[in-house]
PDB file of C-alpha atoms in Angstrom:
ATOM      1  CA  MET A   1     -14.751   1.632 -17.968  1.00 47.00           C
ATOM      2  CA  SER A   2     -12.945  -1.546 -16.870  1.00 48.00           C
ATOM      3  CA  ILE A   3      -9.026  -1.620 -17.860  1.00 46.00           C
ATOM      4  CA  THR A   4      -8.918  -5.009 -16.861  1.00 49.00           C
ATOM      5  CA  HIS A   5      -8.811  -6.407 -20.986  1.00 55.00           C
ATOM      6  CA  ASN A   6      -5.717  -3.912 -22.783  1.00 63.00           C
ATOM      7  CA  LYS A   7      -3.302  -4.412 -19.975  1.00 64.00           C
ATOM      8  CA  PRO A   8      -2.594   0.188 -20.556  1.00 68.00           C
ATOM      9  CA  THR A   9       0.863   1.175 -19.743  1.00 70.00           C
ATOM     10  CA  LEU A  10       1.010   5.236 -17.822  1.00 68.00           C
ATOM     11  CA  ALA A  11       2.068   5.864 -21.823  1.00 73.00           C
ATOM     12  CA  GLN A  12      -0.750   5.169 -23.006  1.00 75.00           C
ATOM     13  CA  MET A  13      -2.059   5.653 -20.067  1.00 72.00           C
ATOM     14  CA  GLY A  14      -1.347   9.569 -21.542  1.00 75.00           C
ATOM     15  CA  ILE A  15       0.624  10.100 -17.815  1.00 71.00           C
ATOM     16  CA  GLU A  16       4.067  10.632 -18.491  1.00 70.00           C
ATOM     17  CA  LEU A  17       6.709   9.254 -15.387  1.00 61.00           C
ATOM     18  CA  PRO A  18       8.984  11.694 -13.344  1.00 58.00           C
ATOM     19  CA  PRO A  19      12.511  12.049 -14.795  1.00 60.00           C
ATOM     20  CA  GLU A  20      14.697   8.860 -13.257  1.00 57.00           C
ATOM     21  CA  ASP A  21      15.729  10.424 -10.225  1.00 58.00           C
ATOM     22  CA  SER A  22      12.220  11.163  -8.707  1.00 67.00           C
ATOM     23  CA  LYS A  23      10.101   9.442  -6.960  1.00 85.00           C
ATOM     24  CA  PHE A  24       6.326   9.187  -7.530  1.00 85.00           C
ATOM     25  CA  SER A  25       2.731   8.780  -5.804  1.00 88.00           C
ATOM     26  CA  ILE A  26      -0.412   8.068  -7.643  1.00 90.00           C
ATOM     27  CA  LEU A  27      -3.883   6.599  -5.400  1.00 91.00           C
ATOM     28  CA  LEU A  28      -5.254   4.801  -7.860  1.00 91.00           C
ATOM     29  CA  GLU A  29     -10.071   4.883  -6.392  1.00 92.00           C
ATOM     30  CA  GLY A  30     -12.380   3.212  -7.704  1.00 90.00           C
ATOM     31  CA  PRO A  31     -15.711   0.439  -7.191  1.00 90.00           C
ATOM     32  CA  PRO A  32     -14.325  -2.854  -7.053  1.00 85.00           C
ATOM     33  CA  LYS A  33     -13.517  -4.579 -10.334  1.00 84.00           C
ATOM     34  CA  GLN A  34     -12.418  -1.942 -12.604  1.00 89.00           C
ATOM     35  CA  GLY A  35      -9.078  -2.903 -13.163  1.00 87.00           C
ATOM     36  CA  LYS A  36      -7.287  -0.640 -10.802  1.00 91.00           C
ATOM     37  CA  THR A  37      -4.834  -4.023  -9.788  1.00 89.00           C
ATOM     38  CA  HIS A  38      -4.631  -4.948 -13.087  1.00 89.00           C
ATOM     39  CA  PHE A  39      -3.428  -0.584 -14.025  1.00 91.00           C
ATOM     40  CA  ALA A  40      -0.701  -0.925 -10.804  1.00 93.00           C
ATOM     41  CA  THR A  41       0.974  -4.083 -12.591  1.00 93.00           C
ATOM     42  CA  THR A  42       2.489  -1.864 -15.015  1.00 91.00           C
ATOM     43  CA  MET A  43       4.403   0.616 -12.814  1.00 93.00           C
ATOM     44  CA  PRO A  44       7.926   0.413 -12.066  1.00 94.00           C
ATOM     45  CA  ASP A  45       9.244  -3.499 -10.626  1.00 95.00           C
ATOM     46  CA  PRO A  46       5.836  -3.301  -8.095  1.00 96.00           C
ATOM     47  CA  THR A  47       5.829  -5.377  -5.454  1.00 96.00           C
ATOM     48  CA  PHE A  48       2.077  -5.018  -3.649  1.00 96.00           C
ATOM     49  CA  LEU A  49       1.120  -5.286  -0.095  1.00 96.00           C
ATOM     50  CA  VAL A  50      -1.630  -7.103   0.672  1.00 95.00           C
ATOM     51  CA  ALA A  51      -4.427  -6.153   2.917  1.00 93.00           C
ATOM     52  CA  ASP A  52      -7.207  -7.382   1.346  1.00 86.00           C
ATOM     53  CA  GLN A  53      -8.397 -10.997   0.976  1.00 79.00           C
ATOM     54  CA  ASN A  54      -8.202 -10.420  -3.251  1.00 76.00           C
ATOM     55  CA  TYR A  55      -4.734 -11.599  -3.536  1.00 76.00           C
ATOM     56  CA  LYS A  56      -5.338 -14.137  -6.293  1.00 80.00           C
ATOM     57  CA  ALA A  57      -5.505 -11.959  -8.640  1.00 80.00           C
ATOM     58  CA  HIS A  58      -1.588 -10.493  -7.707  1.00 83.00           C
ATOM     59  CA  GLU A  59      -0.779 -14.748  -8.381  1.00 84.00           C
ATOM     60  CA  SER A  60      -2.225 -14.206 -11.645  1.00 83.00           C
ATOM     61  CA  HIS A  61      -0.678 -11.428 -12.650  1.00 84.00           C
ATOM     62  CA  GLY A  62       2.596 -13.102 -11.452  1.00 88.00           C
ATOM     63  CA  VAL A  63       3.838  -9.940  -9.610  1.00 91.00           C
ATOM     64  CA  ARG A  64       5.560 -10.335  -6.410  1.00 95.00           C
ATOM     65  CA  PHE A  65       3.745  -9.968  -3.855  1.00 95.00           C
ATOM     66  CA  PHE A  66       3.383 -10.577   0.106  1.00 95.00           C
ATOM     67  CA  VAL A  67       0.204 -10.419   2.151  1.00 94.00           C
ATOM     68  CA  ILE A  68      -0.394  -8.114   5.602  1.00 95.00           C
ATOM     69  CA  ASP A  69      -2.169 -10.559   7.670  1.00 93.00           C
ATOM     70  CA  ASN A  70      -2.921  -8.705  10.326  1.00 93.00           C
ATOM     71  CA  TRP A  71      -1.683  -4.807  11.783  1.00 93.00           C
ATOM     72  CA  VAL A  72       0.775  -6.258  14.537  1.00 93.00           C
ATOM     73  CA  GLU A  73       2.265  -7.356  11.147  1.00 95.00           C
ATOM     74  CA  TRP A  74       2.705  -4.565   9.148  1.00 95.00           C
ATOM     75  CA  GLU A  75       3.610  -2.779  12.342  1.00 94.00           C
ATOM     76  CA  GLN A  76       6.192  -5.105  13.108  1.00 96.00           C
ATOM     77  CA  ARG A  77       7.333  -6.695   9.393  1.00 95.00           C
ATOM     78  CA  PHE A  78       6.217  -4.797   6.588  1.00 96.00           C
ATOM     79  CA  ARG A  79       6.682  -1.245   8.262  1.00 95.00           C
ATOM     80  CA  PRO A  80      10.424  -1.869   9.548  1.00 96.00           C
ATOM     81  CA  ALA A  81      11.128  -3.103   5.836  1.00 95.00           C
ATOM     82  CA  ILE A  82       9.847   0.115   4.492  1.00 95.00           C
ATOM     83  CA  THR A  83      11.645   2.177   6.519  1.00 93.00           C
ATOM     84  CA  GLN A  84      15.217   0.184   6.787  1.00 94.00           C
ATOM     85  CA  ARG A  85      15.238   0.259   2.123  1.00 95.00           C
ATOM     86  CA  ILE A  86      15.430  -3.223   2.756  1.00 94.00           C
ATOM     87  CA  PHE A  87      12.193  -4.041   0.691  1.00 94.00           C
ATOM     88  CA  PRO A  88      11.801  -5.461  -2.848  1.00 95.00           C
ATOM     89  CA  GLY A  89      11.509  -3.274  -6.188  1.00 96.00           C
ATOM     90  CA  ASP A  90      10.974  -0.002  -7.027  1.00 96.00           C
ATOM     91  CA  THR A  91       7.366   0.607  -6.671  1.00 97.00           C
ATOM     92  CA  ILE A  92       5.657  -0.400  -3.307  1.00 97.00           C
ATOM     93  CA  VAL A  93       1.914  -0.499  -4.229  1.00 96.00           C
ATOM     94  CA  LEU A  94      -0.381  -0.850  -0.983  1.00 95.00           C
ATOM     95  CA  ASP A  95      -3.637  -2.819  -2.033  1.00 92.00           C
ATOM     96  CA  THR A  96      -5.930  -1.792  -0.232  1.00 88.00           C
ATOM     97  CA  VAL A  97      -5.793   0.204   2.380  1.00 92.00           C
ATOM     98  CA  SER A  98      -9.163   0.341   3.080  1.00 91.00           C
ATOM     99  CA  ALA A  99      -8.196  -3.311   4.266  1.00 92.00           C
ATOM    100  CA  LEU A 100      -5.468  -1.868   6.474  1.00 93.00           C
ATOM    101  CA  PHE A 101      -7.445   0.024   8.261  1.00 91.00           C
ATOM    102  CA  ARG A 102      -9.580  -2.270   9.122  1.00 90.00           C
ATOM    103  CA  LYS A 103      -6.980  -5.010  10.014  1.00 92.00           C
ATOM    104  CA  LEU A 104      -5.583  -1.010  12.164  1.00 88.00           C
ATOM    105  CA  GLU A 105      -9.820  -1.286  13.631  1.00 85.00           C
ATOM    106  CA  ARG A 106      -9.845  -4.569  14.953  1.00 86.00           C
ATOM    107  CA  HIS A 107      -6.134  -4.580  16.935  1.00 84.00           C
ATOM    108  CA  LEU A 108      -7.372  -1.575  19.079  1.00 79.00           C
ATOM    109  CA  ALA A 109     -10.845  -3.045  19.128  1.00 79.00           C
ATOM    110  CA  LYS A 110      -8.459  -6.084  20.957  1.00 79.00           C
ATOM    111  CA  ASN A 111      -6.638  -3.949  22.723  1.00 73.00           C
ATOM    112  CA  ASN A 112      -9.476  -2.679  24.218  1.00 68.00           C
ATOM    113  CA  LEU A 113      -9.244   0.029  22.324  1.00 59.00           C
ATOM    114  CA  ALA A 114     -13.338  -0.070  20.151  1.00 59.00           C
ATOM    115  CA  LEU A 115     -13.520   2.377  18.081  1.00 56.00           C
ATOM    116  CA  GLU A 116     -16.492   4.730  20.327  1.00 64.00           C
ATOM    117  CA  GLY A 117     -14.753   7.733  22.122  1.00 62.00           C
ATOM    118  CA  TYR A 118     -12.326  10.564  20.349  1.00 64.00           C
ATOM    119  CA  GLN A 119      -9.121   8.868  22.270  1.00 70.00           C
ATOM    120  CA  GLU A 120      -9.388   6.342  20.754  1.00 72.00           C
ATOM    121  CA  TRP A 121     -10.192   7.735  17.343  1.00 76.00           C
ATOM    122  CA  ASN A 122      -7.125   9.986  17.918  1.00 81.00           C
ATOM    123  CA  HIS A 123      -5.109   6.603  18.191  1.00 81.00           C
ATOM    124  CA  PHE A 124      -6.288   5.095  14.944  1.00 84.00           C
ATOM    125  CA  ARG A 125      -5.809   8.497  13.129  1.00 88.00           C
ATOM    126  CA  GLY A 126      -2.259   8.467  14.669  1.00 90.00           C
ATOM    127  CA  ASN A 127      -2.166   5.484  13.251  1.00 90.00           C
ATOM    128  CA  ALA A 128      -3.490   6.206   9.594  1.00 92.00           C
ATOM    129  CA  ILE A 129      -0.657   8.910   9.560  1.00 93.00           C
ATOM    130  CA  LYS A 130       1.612   7.882  10.287  1.00 94.00           C
ATOM    131  CA  LEU A 131       1.347   5.142   7.766  1.00 94.00           C
ATOM    132  CA  ALA A 132       1.038   7.532   5.217  1.00 93.00           C
ATOM    133  CA  ASP A 133       3.886   9.662   6.625  1.00 94.00           C
ATOM    134  CA  ASP A 134       5.926   6.259   6.326  1.00 94.00           C
ATOM    135  CA  LEU A 135       4.831   5.833   2.887  1.00 94.00           C
ATOM    136  CA  ASN A 136       6.092   9.575   1.251  1.00 92.00           C
ATOM    137  CA  VAL A 137       8.948   9.198   3.685  1.00 92.00           C
ATOM    138  CA  ALA A 138       9.941   6.208   1.979  1.00 95.00           C
ATOM    139  CA  ARG A 139       9.723   8.463  -1.640  1.00 93.00           C
ATOM    140  CA  LYS A 140      13.201   9.849  -0.602  1.00 92.00           C
ATOM    141  CA  PRO A 141      16.216   8.913  -1.481  1.00 92.00           C
ATOM    142  CA  GLU A 142      18.224   7.688   1.889  1.00 91.00           C
ATOM    143  CA  GLY A 143      21.699   6.416   1.145  1.00 92.00           C
ATOM    144  CA  ASP A 144      22.716   3.993  -1.394  1.00 93.00           C
ATOM    145  CA  HIS A 145      19.041   3.371  -2.117  1.00 94.00           C
ATOM    146  CA  PRO A 146      16.485   6.238  -4.230  1.00 93.00           C
ATOM    147  CA  GLY A 147      13.453   5.769  -2.934  1.00 95.00           C
ATOM    148  CA  TYR A 148      10.356   4.183  -3.643  1.00 96.00           C
ATOM    149  CA  ASN A 149       7.337   5.061  -6.109  1.00 95.00           C
ATOM    150  CA  ILE A 150       4.403   4.764  -3.765  1.00 96.00           C
ATOM    151  CA  CYS A 151       0.332   3.186  -5.621  1.00 96.00           C
ATOM    152  CA  VAL A 152      -1.602   2.854  -3.052  1.00 95.00           C
ATOM    153  CA  LEU A 153      -5.110   1.474  -3.721  1.00 94.00           C
ATOM    154  CA  THR A 154      -8.679   1.758  -2.043  1.00 90.00           C
TER     155      THR A 154
END
């Protein structure tokens, strides 16, 4: 079922948002062209982090987005902006997490850590867990920042 033709709201989908002072996390999973990105545009004030090549969809929706070209850019540019609470918007949409993990895999291969052994896989796993932890922590209020809603697409 594709939801791209009629842009539903969360309420129309039967999903109630939590009270204003709490944040949510949502994972949207499915095959390409099913409307995950389109649906994520209905989140409160979304900012997209685009790790795949499909940023034209974001342009057509008129949403704020940044393209992540490689893992180093995630680590040095986007991760600090999120953890320091200076990233714009109320909702961070990571589109798509599997593409970001492919960038991590290429980064490790460039540094002679191709995913062939336990130690290399453990390094990959550690980075993936750190990403998930950072997004989870970003949901929590800090100082005068209320925290982010998190939406991950895969």
